[in-house]
mmCIF file of C-alpha atoms in Angstrom:
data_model
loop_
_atom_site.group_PDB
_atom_site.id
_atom_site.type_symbol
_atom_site.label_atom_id
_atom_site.label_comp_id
_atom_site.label_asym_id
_atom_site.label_seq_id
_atom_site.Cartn_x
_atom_site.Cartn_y
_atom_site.Cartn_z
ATOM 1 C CA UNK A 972 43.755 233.803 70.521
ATOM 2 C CA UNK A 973 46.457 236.387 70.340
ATOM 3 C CA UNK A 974 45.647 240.306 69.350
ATOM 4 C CA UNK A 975 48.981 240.070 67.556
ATOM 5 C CA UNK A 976 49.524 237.326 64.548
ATOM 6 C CA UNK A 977 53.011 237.058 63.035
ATOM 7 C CA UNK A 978 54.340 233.969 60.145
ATOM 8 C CA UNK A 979 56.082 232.571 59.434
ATOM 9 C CA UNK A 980 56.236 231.006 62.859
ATOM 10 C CA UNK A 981 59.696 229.082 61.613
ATOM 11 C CA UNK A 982 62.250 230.255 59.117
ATOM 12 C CA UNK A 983 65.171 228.892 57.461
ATOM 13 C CA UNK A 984 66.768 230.873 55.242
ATOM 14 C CA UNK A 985 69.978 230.958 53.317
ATOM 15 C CA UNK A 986 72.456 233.667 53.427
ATOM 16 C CA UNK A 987 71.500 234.671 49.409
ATOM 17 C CA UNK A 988 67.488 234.464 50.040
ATOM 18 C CA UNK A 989 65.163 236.774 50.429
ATOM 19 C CA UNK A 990 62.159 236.715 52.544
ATOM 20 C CA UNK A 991 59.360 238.609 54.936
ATOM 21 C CA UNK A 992 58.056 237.875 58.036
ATOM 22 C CA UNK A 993 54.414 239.453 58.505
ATOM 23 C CA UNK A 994 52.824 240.867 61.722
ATOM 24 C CA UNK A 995 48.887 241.801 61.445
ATOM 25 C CA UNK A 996 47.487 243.036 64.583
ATOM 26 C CA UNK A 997 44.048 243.005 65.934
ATOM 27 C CA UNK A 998 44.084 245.777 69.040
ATOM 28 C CA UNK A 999 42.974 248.853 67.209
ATOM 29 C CA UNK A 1000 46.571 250.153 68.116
ATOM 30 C CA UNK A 1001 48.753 252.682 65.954
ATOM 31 C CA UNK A 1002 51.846 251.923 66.925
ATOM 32 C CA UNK A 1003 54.043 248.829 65.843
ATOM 33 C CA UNK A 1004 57.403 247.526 66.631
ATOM 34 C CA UNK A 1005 60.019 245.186 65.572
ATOM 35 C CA UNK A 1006 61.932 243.595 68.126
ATOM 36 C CA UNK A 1007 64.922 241.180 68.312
ATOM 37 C CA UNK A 1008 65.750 238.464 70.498
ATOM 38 C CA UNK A 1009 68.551 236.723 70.866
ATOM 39 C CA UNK A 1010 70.086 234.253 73.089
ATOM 40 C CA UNK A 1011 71.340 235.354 76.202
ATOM 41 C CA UNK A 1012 70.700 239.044 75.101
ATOM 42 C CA UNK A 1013 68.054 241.689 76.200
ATOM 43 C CA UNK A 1014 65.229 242.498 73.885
ATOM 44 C CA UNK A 1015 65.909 244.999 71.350
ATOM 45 C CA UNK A 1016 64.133 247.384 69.256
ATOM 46 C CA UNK A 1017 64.684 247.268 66.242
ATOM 47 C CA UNK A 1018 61.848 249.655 64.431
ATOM 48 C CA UNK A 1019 58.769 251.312 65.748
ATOM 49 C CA UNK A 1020 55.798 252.183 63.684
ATOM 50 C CA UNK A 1021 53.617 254.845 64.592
ATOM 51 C CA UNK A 1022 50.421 256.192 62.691
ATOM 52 C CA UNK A 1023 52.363 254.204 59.648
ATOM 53 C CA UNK A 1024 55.102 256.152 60.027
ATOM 54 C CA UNK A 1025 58.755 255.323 60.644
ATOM 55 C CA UNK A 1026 59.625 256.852 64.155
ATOM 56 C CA UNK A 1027 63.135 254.630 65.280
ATOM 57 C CA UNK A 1028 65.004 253.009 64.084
ATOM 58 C CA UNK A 1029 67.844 251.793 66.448
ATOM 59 C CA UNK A 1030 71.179 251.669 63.734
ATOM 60 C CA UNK A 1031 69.817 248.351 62.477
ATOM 61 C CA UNK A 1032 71.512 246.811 59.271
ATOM 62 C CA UNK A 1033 69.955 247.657 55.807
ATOM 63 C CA UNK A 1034 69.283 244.117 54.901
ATOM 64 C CA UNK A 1035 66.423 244.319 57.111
ATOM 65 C CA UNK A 1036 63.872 246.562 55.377
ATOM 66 C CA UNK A 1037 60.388 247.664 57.545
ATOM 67 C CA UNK A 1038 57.390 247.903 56.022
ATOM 68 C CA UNK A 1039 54.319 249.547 57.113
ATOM 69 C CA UNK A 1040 51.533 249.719 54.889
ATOM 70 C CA UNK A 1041 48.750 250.780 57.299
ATOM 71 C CA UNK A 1042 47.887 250.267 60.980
ATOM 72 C CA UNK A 1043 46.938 247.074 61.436
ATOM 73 C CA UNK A 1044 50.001 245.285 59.909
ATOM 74 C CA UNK A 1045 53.757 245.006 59.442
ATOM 75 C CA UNK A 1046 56.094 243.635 57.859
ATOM 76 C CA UNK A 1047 60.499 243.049 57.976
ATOM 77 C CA UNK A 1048 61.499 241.910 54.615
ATOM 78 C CA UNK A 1049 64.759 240.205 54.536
ATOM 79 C CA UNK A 1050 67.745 239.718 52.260
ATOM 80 C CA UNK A 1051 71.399 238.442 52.772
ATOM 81 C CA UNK A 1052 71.392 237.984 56.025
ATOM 82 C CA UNK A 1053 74.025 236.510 58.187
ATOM 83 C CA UNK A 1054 74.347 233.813 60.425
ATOM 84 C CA UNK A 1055 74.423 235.979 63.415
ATOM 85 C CA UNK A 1056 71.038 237.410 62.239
ATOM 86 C CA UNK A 1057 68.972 234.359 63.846
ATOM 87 C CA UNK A 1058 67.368 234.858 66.336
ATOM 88 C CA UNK A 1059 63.373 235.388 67.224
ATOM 89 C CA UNK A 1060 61.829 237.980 65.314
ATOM 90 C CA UNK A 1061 59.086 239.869 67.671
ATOM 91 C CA UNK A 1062 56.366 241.818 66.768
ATOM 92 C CA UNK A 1063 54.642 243.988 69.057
ATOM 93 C CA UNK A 1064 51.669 247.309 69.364
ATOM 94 C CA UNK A 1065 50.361 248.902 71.262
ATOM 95 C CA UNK A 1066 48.078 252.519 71.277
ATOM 96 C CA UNK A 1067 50.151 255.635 70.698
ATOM 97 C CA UNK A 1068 49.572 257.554 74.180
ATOM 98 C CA UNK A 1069 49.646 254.318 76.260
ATOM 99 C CA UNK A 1070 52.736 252.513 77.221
ATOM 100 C CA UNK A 1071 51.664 248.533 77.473
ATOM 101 C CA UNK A 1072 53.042 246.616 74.392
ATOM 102 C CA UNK A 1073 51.515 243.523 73.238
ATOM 103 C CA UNK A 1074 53.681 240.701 71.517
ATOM 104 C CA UNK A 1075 53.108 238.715 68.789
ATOM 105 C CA UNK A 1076 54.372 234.261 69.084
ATOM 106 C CA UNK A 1077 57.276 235.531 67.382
ATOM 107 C CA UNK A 1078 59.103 234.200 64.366
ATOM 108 C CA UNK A 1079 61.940 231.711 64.772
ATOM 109 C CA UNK A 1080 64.606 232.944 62.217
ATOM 110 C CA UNK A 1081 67.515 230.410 61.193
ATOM 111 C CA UNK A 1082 70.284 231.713 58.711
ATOM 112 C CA UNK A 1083 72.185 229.093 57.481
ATOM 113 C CA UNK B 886 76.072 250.900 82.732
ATOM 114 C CA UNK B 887 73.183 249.076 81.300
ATOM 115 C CA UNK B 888 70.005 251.003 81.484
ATOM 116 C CA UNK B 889 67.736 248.484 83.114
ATOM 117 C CA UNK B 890 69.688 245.780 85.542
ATOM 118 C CA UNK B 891 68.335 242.765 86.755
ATOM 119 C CA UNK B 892 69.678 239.973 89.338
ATOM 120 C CA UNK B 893 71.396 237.783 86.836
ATOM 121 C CA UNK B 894 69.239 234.284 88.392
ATOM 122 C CA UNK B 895 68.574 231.623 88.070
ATOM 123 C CA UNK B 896 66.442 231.679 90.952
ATOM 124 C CA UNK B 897 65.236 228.004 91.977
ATOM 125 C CA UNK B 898 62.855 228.061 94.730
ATOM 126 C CA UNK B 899 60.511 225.183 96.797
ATOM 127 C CA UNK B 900 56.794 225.462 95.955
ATOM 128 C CA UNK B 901 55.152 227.772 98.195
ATOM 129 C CA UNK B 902 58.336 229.778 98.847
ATOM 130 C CA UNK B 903 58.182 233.892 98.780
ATOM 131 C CA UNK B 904 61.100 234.670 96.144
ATOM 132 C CA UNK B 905 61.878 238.308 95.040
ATOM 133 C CA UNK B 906 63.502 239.995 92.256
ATOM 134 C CA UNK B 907 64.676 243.314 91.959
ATOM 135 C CA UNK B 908 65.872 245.855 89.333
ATOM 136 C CA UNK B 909 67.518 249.296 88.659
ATOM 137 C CA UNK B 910 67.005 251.602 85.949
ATOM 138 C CA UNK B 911 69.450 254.222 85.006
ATOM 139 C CA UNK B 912 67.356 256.774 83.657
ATOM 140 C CA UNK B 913 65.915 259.015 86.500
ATOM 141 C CA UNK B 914 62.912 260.727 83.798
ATOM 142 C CA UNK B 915 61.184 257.316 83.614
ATOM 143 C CA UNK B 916 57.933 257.241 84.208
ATOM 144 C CA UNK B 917 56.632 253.945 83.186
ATOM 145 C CA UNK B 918 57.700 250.711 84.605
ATOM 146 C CA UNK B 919 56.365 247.117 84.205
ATOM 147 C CA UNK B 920 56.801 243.460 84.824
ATOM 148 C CA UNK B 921 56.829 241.234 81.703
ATOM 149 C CA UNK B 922 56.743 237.531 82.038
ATOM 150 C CA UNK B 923 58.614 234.960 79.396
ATOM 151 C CA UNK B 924 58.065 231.244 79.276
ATOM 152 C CA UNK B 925 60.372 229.468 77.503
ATOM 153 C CA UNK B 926 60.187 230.184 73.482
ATOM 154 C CA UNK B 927 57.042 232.043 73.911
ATOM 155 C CA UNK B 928 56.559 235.618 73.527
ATOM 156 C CA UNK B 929 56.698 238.235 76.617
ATOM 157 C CA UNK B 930 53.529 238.645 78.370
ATOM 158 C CA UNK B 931 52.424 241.238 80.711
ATOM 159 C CA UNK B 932 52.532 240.535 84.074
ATOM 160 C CA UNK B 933 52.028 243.517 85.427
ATOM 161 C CA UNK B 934 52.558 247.444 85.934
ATOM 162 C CA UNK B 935 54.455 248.855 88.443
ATOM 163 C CA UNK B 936 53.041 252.542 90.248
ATOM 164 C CA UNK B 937 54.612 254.757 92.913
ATOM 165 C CA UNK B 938 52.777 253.858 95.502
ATOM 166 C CA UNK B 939 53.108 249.901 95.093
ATOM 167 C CA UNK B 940 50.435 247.758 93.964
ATOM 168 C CA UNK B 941 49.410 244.026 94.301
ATOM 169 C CA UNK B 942 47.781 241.406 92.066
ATOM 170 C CA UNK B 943 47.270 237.901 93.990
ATOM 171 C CA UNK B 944 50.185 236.709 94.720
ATOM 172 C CA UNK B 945 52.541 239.595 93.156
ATOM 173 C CA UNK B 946 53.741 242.846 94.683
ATOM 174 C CA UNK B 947 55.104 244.950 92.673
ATOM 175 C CA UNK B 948 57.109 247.936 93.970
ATOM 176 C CA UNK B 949 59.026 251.215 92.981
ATOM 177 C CA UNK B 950 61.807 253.763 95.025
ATOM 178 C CA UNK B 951 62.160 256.393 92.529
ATOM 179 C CA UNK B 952 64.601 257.912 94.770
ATOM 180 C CA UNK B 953 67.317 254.995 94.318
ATOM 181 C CA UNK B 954 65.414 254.119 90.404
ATOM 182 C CA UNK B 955 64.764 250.279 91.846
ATOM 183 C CA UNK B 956 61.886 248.295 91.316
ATOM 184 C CA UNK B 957 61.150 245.167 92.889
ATOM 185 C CA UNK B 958 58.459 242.054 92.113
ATOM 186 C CA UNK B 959 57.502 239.468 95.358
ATOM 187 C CA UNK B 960 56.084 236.402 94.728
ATOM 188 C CA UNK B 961 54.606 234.900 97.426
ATOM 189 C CA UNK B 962 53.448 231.316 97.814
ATOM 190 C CA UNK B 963 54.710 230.135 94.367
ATOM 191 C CA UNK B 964 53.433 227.737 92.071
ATOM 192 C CA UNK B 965 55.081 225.486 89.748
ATOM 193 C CA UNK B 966 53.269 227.229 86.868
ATOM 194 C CA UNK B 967 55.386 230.426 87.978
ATOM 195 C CA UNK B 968 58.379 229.378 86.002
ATOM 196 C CA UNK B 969 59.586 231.662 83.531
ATOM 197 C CA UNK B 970 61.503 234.368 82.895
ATOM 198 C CA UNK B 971 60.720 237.837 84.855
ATOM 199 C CA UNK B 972 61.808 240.879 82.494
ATOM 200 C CA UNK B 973 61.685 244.298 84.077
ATOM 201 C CA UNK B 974 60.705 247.190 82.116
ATOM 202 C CA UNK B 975 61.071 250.598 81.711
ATOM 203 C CA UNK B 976 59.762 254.004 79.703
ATOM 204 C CA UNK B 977 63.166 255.599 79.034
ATOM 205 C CA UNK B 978 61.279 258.074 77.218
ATOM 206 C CA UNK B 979 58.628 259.126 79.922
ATOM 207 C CA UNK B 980 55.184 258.981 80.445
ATOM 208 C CA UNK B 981 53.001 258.573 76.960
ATOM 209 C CA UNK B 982 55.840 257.056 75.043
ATOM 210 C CA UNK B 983 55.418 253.815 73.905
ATOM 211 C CA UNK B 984 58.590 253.694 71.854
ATOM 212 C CA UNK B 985 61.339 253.503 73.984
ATOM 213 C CA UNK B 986 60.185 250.553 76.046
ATOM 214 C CA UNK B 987 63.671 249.196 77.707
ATOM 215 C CA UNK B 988 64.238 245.530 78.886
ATOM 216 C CA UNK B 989 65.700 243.904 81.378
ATOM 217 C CA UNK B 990 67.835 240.750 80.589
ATOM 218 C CA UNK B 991 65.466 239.110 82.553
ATOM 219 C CA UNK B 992 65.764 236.826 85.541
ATOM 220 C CA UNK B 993 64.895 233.175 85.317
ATOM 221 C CA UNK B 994 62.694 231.577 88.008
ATOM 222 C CA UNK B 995 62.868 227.956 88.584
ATOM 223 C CA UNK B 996 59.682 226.812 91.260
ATOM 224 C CA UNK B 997 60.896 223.211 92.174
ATOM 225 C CA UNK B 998 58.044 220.398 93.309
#
């Protein structure tokens, strides 16, 4: 079982909708991250959480929209994305002074 | 220059060979530096961390040469089950900093029967 849940697991969204993907973690970390995966491209950050509070946030669109309403979860909410936007969805924690991060399954985003 | 570079792979190796991957960073402040593991549509997984003077877990040696900011992961005697993507990873920020974790592009092992 995985310290780090995240659903959807699958998305398919259309380029009008609006949705959220949720990340609850299970660690006792304060720290929590939003990463991005696509194909054939390095991770990359896309937020980080720490202590709840907004600490990076690495020139990513405003149609995705953090959310961090205490330690233990996390959320991206989503609205008119593009096509180019899918990808997996990762989210990750770890403890503040430490440096190991631990991912979530990830959630497969599809913007049709 | 990217700030973490990895051989580009695919590496496809015989069971039981000794493959190797290596890795350069760009930043010479890092402090942290790890080995991630990714199978295929799954999430990264630790593999291991990576310390100045070396260190070994089974089958896996991880090193580091701060002087020419290179890392390096052996594999010796590999299994099928060691298929998967290797991502390097590095603390841009330093030591105690979580948030600037940096990844690789990875490097994509193949362990044929």
């Amino acid at each position: 079982e995985t310290g780090v849940t995240q659903t959807p697991r699958h998305l398919v969204m259309g380029m009008t909708n609006k949705k959220s993907l949720k990340c609850e973690q299970h660690l006792g970390h304060n720290a929590m991250y939003w990463y991005k995966q696509s194909a054939k491209k390095p991770l990359e950050l896309m937020f980080v959480y720490s202590l709840e509070e907004r600490v990076e946030n690495n020139s990513v669109p405003s149609r995705f929209s953090p959310e961090c309403p205490n330690s233990s979860h996390l959320f991206l909410h989503l609205h008119t994305l593009q096509p180019e936007d899918s990808a997996l969805y990762l989210c990750a924690s770890s403890h503040g002074s430490g440096n190991t991060i631990y991912f979530g399954e990830g959630s497969w985003l599809t913007v049709v | 220059r990217k700030e973490v570079e990895q051989d580009p792979g695919p590496f496809n190796v015989p069971e039981g060979a000794t493959v190797a991957f290596n890795c350069t960073y760009s930043n010479s402040a890092s402090q942290s530096f790890f080995w991630y593991r990714q199978d295929c549509r799954k999430e990264p997984k630790l593999l291991m961390s990576v310390y100045s003077s070396g260190n070994e877990d089974g089958r896996f040696t991880a090193q580091l040469n701060r002087a020419s900011q290179y890392i390096s992961l052996l594999i010796r005697d590999s299994k099928l089950s060691d298929s998967a993507t290797y991502l390097c990873v590095v603390n841009m920020r330093g030591f105690g900093s979580a948030r600037q974790l940096t990844f690789g592009s990875g490097t994509q092992l193949t362990v044929l029967p």
